[in-house]
XYZ file of C-alpha atoms in Angstrom:
496
model
C -5.938 179.528 118.470
C -6.077 176.732 115.708
C -7.343 174.395 117.698
C -9.048 170.828 116.954
C -11.141 168.826 119.324
C -12.193 164.426 118.335
C -15.299 162.931 119.966
C -18.326 165.012 120.917
C -19.136 163.350 124.117
C -18.893 164.651 127.221
C -15.581 165.525 128.212
C -15.469 166.937 124.521
C -18.681 168.750 124.623
C -16.768 170.221 127.886
C -14.038 170.803 126.772
C -15.301 172.802 123.394
C -17.026 174.879 125.443
C -14.450 175.636 128.090
C -12.201 176.887 125.342
C -14.865 177.824 122.217
C -15.764 180.625 124.621
C -12.040 181.515 124.847
C -11.685 183.011 120.784
C -10.533 179.707 119.842
C -10.722 178.687 116.414
C -12.654 174.694 117.531
C -13.039 172.085 115.004
C -14.865 169.093 116.080
C -14.845 165.595 114.847
C -17.340 163.256 115.802
C -19.156 160.090 114.324
C -22.528 161.952 115.140
C -23.661 164.876 112.797
C -26.485 165.100 115.437
C -24.415 165.191 118.106
C -22.301 167.843 115.978
C -25.180 170.114 114.710
C -26.430 170.893 118.783
C -22.815 171.577 119.483
C -22.985 173.976 116.815
C -25.740 175.320 117.120
C -24.879 176.168 120.953
C -21.352 176.580 120.634
C -19.174 179.133 118.195
C -17.532 176.233 116.352
C -16.998 174.231 113.911
C -17.861 170.408 112.873
C -17.054 167.746 111.054
C -18.741 165.198 110.254
C -16.509 161.591 110.117
C -14.085 159.430 111.857
C -10.972 160.553 113.368
C -8.314 158.269 112.493
C -9.111 158.976 109.224
C -5.994 161.258 107.297
C -8.895 162.771 104.730
C -11.699 163.792 107.806
C -8.791 165.135 109.568
C -7.705 167.452 107.078
C -11.328 168.301 106.447
C -10.864 169.604 110.021
C -8.339 171.374 109.504
C -5.835 169.587 111.528
C -2.590 171.260 108.448
C -3.178 174.557 110.709
C -4.073 173.569 114.030
C -1.632 175.031 116.445
C -3.674 172.273 119.153
C -4.964 168.321 118.608
C -6.452 166.925 121.303
C -8.439 163.450 120.888
C -10.882 162.279 123.218
C -12.626 159.526 121.817
C -14.630 156.886 123.857
C -12.154 154.187 122.945
C -8.000 154.583 123.913
C -6.734 152.773 120.711
C -8.645 155.916 118.965
C -7.703 158.152 120.176
C -3.652 157.183 120.418
C -3.780 156.507 116.403
C -5.512 159.601 115.587
C -2.590 161.389 117.574
C -0.427 159.198 115.595
C -1.924 160.726 112.097
C -1.768 164.402 113.608
C 2.025 164.039 113.947
C 3.156 162.876 111.428
C 0.835 163.119 108.797
C 0.249 166.357 109.630
C 3.280 167.753 112.466
C 0.984 168.863 114.346
C 2.821 170.749 117.016
C 0.567 169.558 120.347
C -1.315 166.557 120.499
C -3.175 165.170 123.755
C -5.217 162.055 124.507
C -7.229 161.326 126.418
C -6.148 157.093 127.854
C -8.044 155.221 130.795
C -5.936 151.980 130.468
C -3.450 152.915 132.961
C -0.752 150.992 130.369
C -0.079 153.655 128.558
C 1.812 156.597 130.176
C 3.150 160.219 129.486
C 6.091 160.561 129.043
C 7.621 157.076 127.742
C 8.445 156.320 124.136
C 6.133 154.032 123.010
C 3.653 157.208 124.107
C 5.865 159.963 123.278
C 8.687 159.474 120.280
C 7.475 160.153 116.131
C 7.578 156.416 115.741
C 5.503 156.096 118.761
C 2.358 156.768 118.971
C 3.304 160.539 118.871
C 1.057 162.685 121.997
C 2.736 165.110 124.050
C 0.094 164.628 126.756
C -2.056 162.166 128.298
C -4.337 162.876 129.774
C -7.219 160.163 132.455
C -10.767 162.170 133.934
C -10.539 158.683 135.789
C -7.333 160.024 137.281
C -8.196 163.569 137.777
C -11.658 162.729 140.131
C -9.944 159.900 141.536
C -7.626 162.461 142.881
C -9.531 165.530 143.644
C -10.856 162.682 146.234
C -8.680 161.744 147.147
C -6.692 164.884 148.370
C -10.847 165.692 150.232
C -10.020 162.841 151.712
C -6.468 163.802 153.197
C -8.995 167.620 154.622
C -11.779 165.750 154.610
C -13.077 169.635 156.184
C -11.742 171.279 152.001
C -14.727 171.651 149.438
C -12.116 171.442 146.914
C -7.591 170.833 147.048
C -5.281 171.873 144.496
C -1.913 171.367 144.396
C 0.648 174.420 142.920
C 4.007 174.836 142.613
C 5.289 170.480 141.951
C 3.297 169.960 145.668
C 4.518 172.707 147.559
C 1.476 175.201 147.335
C -2.016 174.174 147.549
C -4.732 176.513 147.451
C -8.191 174.910 149.430
C -11.720 175.582 149.347
C -13.779 175.730 153.027
C -16.661 176.811 154.707
C -16.250 179.168 156.387
C -18.030 177.841 160.261
C -19.257 180.227 163.174
C -16.507 179.703 165.969
C -13.914 179.249 164.008
C -10.709 181.777 164.816
C -10.991 183.473 161.868
C -15.078 183.819 161.514
C -16.498 187.413 161.891
C -13.375 188.716 162.389
C -11.713 191.077 160.043
C -8.483 189.554 157.291
C -6.226 192.231 158.695
C -6.337 190.493 162.451
C -5.454 187.620 161.046
C -1.467 187.337 162.262
C -3.363 188.777 165.268
C -5.809 185.468 165.949
C -4.000 182.803 164.080
C -0.006 183.085 164.514
C 2.585 181.087 162.336
C 0.098 180.506 160.028
C 0.766 182.215 156.201
C -1.549 182.534 154.436
C -3.822 184.238 152.220
C -7.608 184.422 151.972
C -7.428 185.775 147.378
C -11.484 185.380 147.359
C -14.777 184.631 149.439
C -18.103 183.813 148.144
C -21.106 184.983 150.314
C -24.341 183.424 148.860
C -22.644 182.200 145.764
C -21.441 185.194 144.795
C -17.483 187.396 144.848
C -17.904 189.597 147.175
C -16.062 192.206 144.842
C -13.088 193.607 147.125
C -11.272 191.493 149.899
C -9.064 193.730 151.530
C -7.714 194.190 154.511
C -11.622 195.053 156.783
C -13.920 192.778 154.906
C -14.962 190.683 157.213
C -15.545 186.220 157.046
C -19.106 185.167 158.000
C -20.443 181.940 158.217
C -21.285 180.624 155.511
C -18.551 181.799 153.590
C -16.799 179.972 150.947
C -13.162 181.075 150.978
C -10.607 180.404 148.416
C -7.042 180.012 151.020
C -3.543 180.216 149.508
C -0.818 177.937 152.304
C 2.648 177.066 151.881
C 0.727 172.104 151.719
C 3.031 172.333 154.553
C -0.005 173.885 156.658
C -2.531 173.392 154.891
C -4.341 171.189 158.457
C -3.652 174.321 160.533
C -5.321 177.466 157.537
C -8.172 174.853 157.763
C -8.704 174.792 161.482
C -8.214 178.808 161.247
C -12.458 178.280 159.560
C -14.431 175.101 160.469
C -13.684 173.086 163.641
C -11.451 169.793 162.172
C -13.371 166.983 161.053
C -12.155 163.735 162.583
C -10.300 161.781 160.278
C -11.913 159.874 157.082
C -11.339 156.357 157.547
C -14.671 154.220 156.151
C -15.341 155.185 153.095
C -18.254 154.021 151.126
C -18.313 153.887 147.262
C -21.744 154.101 145.128
C -21.019 152.473 141.501
C -17.840 150.258 141.492
C -17.015 151.896 137.032
C -13.670 153.083 136.494
C -13.610 155.809 139.045
C -15.119 153.774 141.531
C -12.416 150.705 141.039
C -9.305 152.925 140.782
C -10.403 154.892 143.611
C -10.818 152.010 145.790
C -7.832 150.667 145.075
C -5.986 153.598 146.123
C -7.249 153.575 149.307
C -6.573 149.748 150.452
C -4.759 149.271 153.351
C -5.447 153.624 154.303
C -9.548 153.460 155.016
C -11.664 150.527 155.479
C -14.166 150.854 151.829
C -17.472 148.989 151.004
C -19.049 148.998 147.573
C -22.192 148.846 146.742
C -22.477 147.948 143.104
C -25.856 147.245 140.766
C -24.451 144.791 137.760
C -23.563 141.085 139.147
C -20.965 140.898 136.395
C -18.953 143.908 137.452
C -19.439 143.255 141.594
C -17.897 140.083 140.446
C -14.773 141.566 137.950
C -14.060 143.912 141.250
C -13.790 141.027 143.241
C -11.034 139.674 141.495
C -9.350 143.427 140.980
C -9.683 144.258 144.502
C -8.317 142.973 147.686
C -9.753 140.687 150.491
C -10.558 143.423 153.016
C -12.694 146.015 150.317
C -16.196 144.777 150.726
C -18.320 144.889 147.645
C -22.577 144.222 147.439
C -24.500 143.441 144.803
C -27.465 146.491 144.916
C -29.234 149.318 144.507
C -27.447 152.353 146.178
C -30.958 154.360 146.698
C -32.243 151.264 148.466
C -33.036 152.558 152.013
C -32.977 149.144 153.975
C -29.504 147.813 152.185
C -27.841 151.254 153.298
C -29.720 151.233 156.863
C -28.683 147.513 156.499
C -25.546 148.620 155.852
C -24.141 150.814 158.571
C -24.717 154.536 155.417
C -24.885 156.312 159.085
C -22.103 155.431 160.455
C -19.362 156.173 157.165
C -17.505 159.479 157.090
C -17.543 159.306 154.060
C -20.102 158.133 151.541
C -19.358 158.383 147.466
C -22.255 158.288 144.617
C -19.481 157.904 141.764
C -22.142 156.349 138.918
C -22.231 156.873 134.993
C -25.677 158.222 136.531
C -26.045 161.957 137.456
C -29.629 161.433 138.966
C -28.755 158.222 140.302
C -26.106 159.227 142.017
C -27.859 162.885 143.542
C -30.477 160.610 144.822
C -28.409 158.754 146.428
C -26.435 161.036 148.450
C -29.898 162.910 149.525
C -30.080 159.402 151.250
C -27.079 158.677 152.724
C -27.101 162.306 154.225
C -30.579 161.981 155.265
C -29.548 158.431 157.051
C -26.812 160.379 159.031
C -23.123 160.364 156.490
C -20.997 162.959 157.848
C -19.619 164.155 154.596
C -21.695 163.043 150.471
C -19.660 163.434 147.075
C -22.027 163.204 143.726
C -20.192 162.709 140.557
C -22.048 165.047 137.994
C -21.930 165.405 134.274
C -24.235 168.254 134.037
C -23.301 171.281 134.704
C -26.695 172.709 135.133
C -26.632 169.580 137.833
C -23.513 170.661 139.810
C -24.232 174.697 140.103
C -27.520 173.362 141.728
C -26.511 170.522 144.351
C -23.415 172.300 145.500
C -22.939 173.380 149.000
C -27.184 171.714 149.156
C -27.825 167.989 151.639
C -24.823 167.025 149.204
C -21.368 168.017 150.894
C -19.713 168.312 146.714
C -20.703 167.817 143.765
C -17.508 166.995 141.721
C -17.730 167.042 137.694
C -15.037 164.555 135.943
C -14.950 167.262 132.883
C -13.842 170.125 134.547
C -11.537 167.784 136.890
C -9.369 167.561 133.898
C -10.128 170.813 132.148
C -7.049 172.647 134.287
C -4.539 169.871 132.311
C -5.241 171.432 129.087
C -5.983 175.230 129.734
C -2.211 174.840 130.183
C -1.803 174.304 127.114
C -4.181 176.596 125.160
C -2.548 179.436 127.651
C 0.111 181.265 126.181
C 3.187 181.968 127.478
C 4.997 181.047 130.107
C 1.935 179.440 132.209
C 3.177 176.070 134.318
C -0.913 175.280 135.716
C -4.094 175.656 135.179
C -7.160 175.212 138.031
C -10.758 175.501 136.568
C -12.488 176.584 140.072
C -16.469 176.891 140.640
C -17.079 175.025 138.098
C -15.295 176.972 135.225
C -16.286 180.628 136.231
C -13.192 181.055 137.747
C -9.487 179.612 136.712
C -5.779 180.072 139.489
C -2.366 179.781 136.815
C 0.524 179.229 138.363
C 2.936 181.737 136.023
C 7.036 182.124 135.469
C 8.724 185.542 134.815
C 10.743 185.797 132.625
C 13.082 189.134 131.468
C 14.525 191.440 133.353
C 12.989 194.944 134.583
C 13.448 196.864 130.637
C 12.046 194.282 128.780
C 9.590 192.731 132.015
C 5.959 194.415 133.304
C 6.712 192.462 136.518
C 10.341 192.339 137.255
C 11.084 194.340 140.172
C 7.728 195.992 141.090
C 6.002 195.547 143.401
C 1.969 193.930 143.961
C 0.735 197.410 144.616
C 2.169 198.437 141.066
C 0.991 195.619 138.916
C -1.912 196.367 136.569
C -4.154 193.238 137.292
C -7.680 193.698 135.966
C -11.180 193.500 138.907
C -11.017 191.319 141.604
C -8.144 189.272 140.897
C -4.415 188.661 142.350
C -1.574 187.438 143.391
C -1.718 185.368 145.940
C 1.855 183.959 146.366
C 4.795 183.481 145.323
C 7.615 181.260 144.638
C 10.816 181.341 144.449
C 14.325 179.220 143.349
C 11.216 175.847 142.279
C 13.384 173.290 139.964
C 11.912 172.806 136.245
C 9.027 170.617 135.678
C 11.429 167.895 134.922
C 13.358 167.414 137.555
C 10.628 166.768 140.392
C 8.722 164.232 138.842
C 11.637 161.913 137.803
C 11.475 160.076 141.126
C 8.051 160.054 140.995
C 8.193 158.372 137.529
C 10.209 155.372 137.789
C 8.284 155.038 140.802
C 5.486 154.072 138.491
C 6.827 152.559 136.171
C 8.232 149.561 138.970
C 4.659 147.531 138.309
C 1.938 147.224 135.210
C 0.652 150.210 136.094
C -0.136 150.823 139.201
C 0.015 153.956 140.414
C 1.307 155.515 144.301
C 0.175 154.665 147.550
C -1.069 157.086 149.179
C 1.845 156.909 151.558
C 4.215 157.416 148.599
C 2.830 160.201 146.693
C 2.828 162.793 150.840
C 6.920 161.743 150.560
C 6.855 162.558 146.409
C 5.756 165.489 147.306
C 8.814 167.449 148.536
C 11.475 167.059 146.154
C 13.182 170.020 146.663
C 12.951 172.891 148.897
C 11.663 176.499 147.255
C 10.950 179.723 149.136
C 7.180 180.283 149.279
C 6.269 183.771 149.287
C 2.678 184.966 150.565
C 2.438 188.078 148.867
C 1.870 191.002 150.374
C 1.019 194.806 148.632
C 5.150 195.636 148.852
C 6.029 192.670 148.082
C 8.393 192.757 144.969
C 8.811 190.418 141.860
C 12.117 188.824 140.491
C 12.635 186.830 137.631
C 12.439 183.930 137.383
C 9.317 184.041 140.399
C 6.088 181.063 139.648
C 3.202 183.868 140.572
C 0.135 182.281 141.408
C -2.766 184.147 140.190
C -7.033 184.209 140.740
C -8.925 184.938 138.603
C -12.735 185.975 139.523
C -14.015 185.477 136.150
C -11.945 183.962 132.911
C -12.620 186.139 130.900
C -9.538 188.437 132.101
C -7.697 185.653 131.732
C -5.981 187.760 128.132
C -5.724 190.624 130.469
C -3.304 188.355 132.618
C -1.263 186.731 130.358
C -0.416 190.017 128.531
C 1.685 190.580 131.843
C 4.077 188.273 131.534
C 5.215 188.898 127.775
C 8.462 189.540 127.692
C 8.755 192.734 124.950
C 11.958 194.586 123.667
C 10.092 197.568 123.265
C 9.273 197.294 127.086
C 9.976 200.586 129.429
């Protein structure tokens, strides 16, 4: 695929790195030639220096032949104008814009129509990070929670702890040990390395990172099978009142007790005008042990370091954990840092760029791919794809799971049947979101909006038969296996 990316910042760089590793033709536009030079030395891509809203620069970047244009410059207005030019002058088939402002929402005429800005998809790293943290607040035992099949199915990563009903037991003992909890363990990582062949005889050990697929409504029982249930999150301290911190505090209002620690006094004054009076805003340094002690960090259920400085976030989390905070999460932009601290004293390292990669990959994956999620900082993936065709044109329809030639380690974890089209499922949410000047749904509204229609969830076993129209949830331990799996979903009139 021929892809042009505007902006070589943190998000643009992460997107380019992820897409370039999959044999796509990548061109990156940025005003900084030095930054482009570094990218070109490290990745197999072309760099074009210039202003990405100028038609001449976009033409030099090959936009007339582009299949996908991703605008992720720093300013919303630059991304909107660039998408407008890409659609109107160069007729690019798909445009994606990174937009921080909630005023420009996906699916509205202003955003999508040709007379508007011509943006097919809106991505917002801050919103993606906020959603990820919200899921971890709902399920404090989890390391990562991803929703699939329009929210009906969830893939959860959890650290197994001694004492859990399934820990130190074989997978084929699940029905006996946890009756009624229909689940599928699709991967186990031990000492940061995947177990090559997860099967019925595999035993779960304390400390294993386990990836489990389950119906969302059964998720709490699944988590309880692998570790002792944590008490609900009621007290949260946020280090950093930037875009992510502010957005998260707004979403948590009325749900949990929130404190924000922010270094910049002017920013504190602004936060005070944007948040309700029950959110405590403190002007200070989150790495100041005396301040953290005075504010009872040891009583926090969750400490979140969400500043723009990776080192500060790491140090703040280490301090909070040492002082007694139950769980700590650090927002980390550098992949090397995230890999280094994940699973240590810091419970969770969250990357803003990786949080949005999946939203982009769904447009890059060809075939009937509905959703893609990046796992383990980009090394693994889970994808949701729709089965098309019939027994004569499809490699999947009418075949049992054990008859499908999946690459080594890949697993079909679940099948969702009777799922409505994407547009049918989100209509209610979109109408509710539009009720007030860019405000999103509250947590209670999000929970209520998840189950909009009935669908059958089938946890995959070796003899489960695939039907046309099924949504298959496939786990890939290595993203290089994606091409091989995508070919299985292709419909061919010559297939026998």
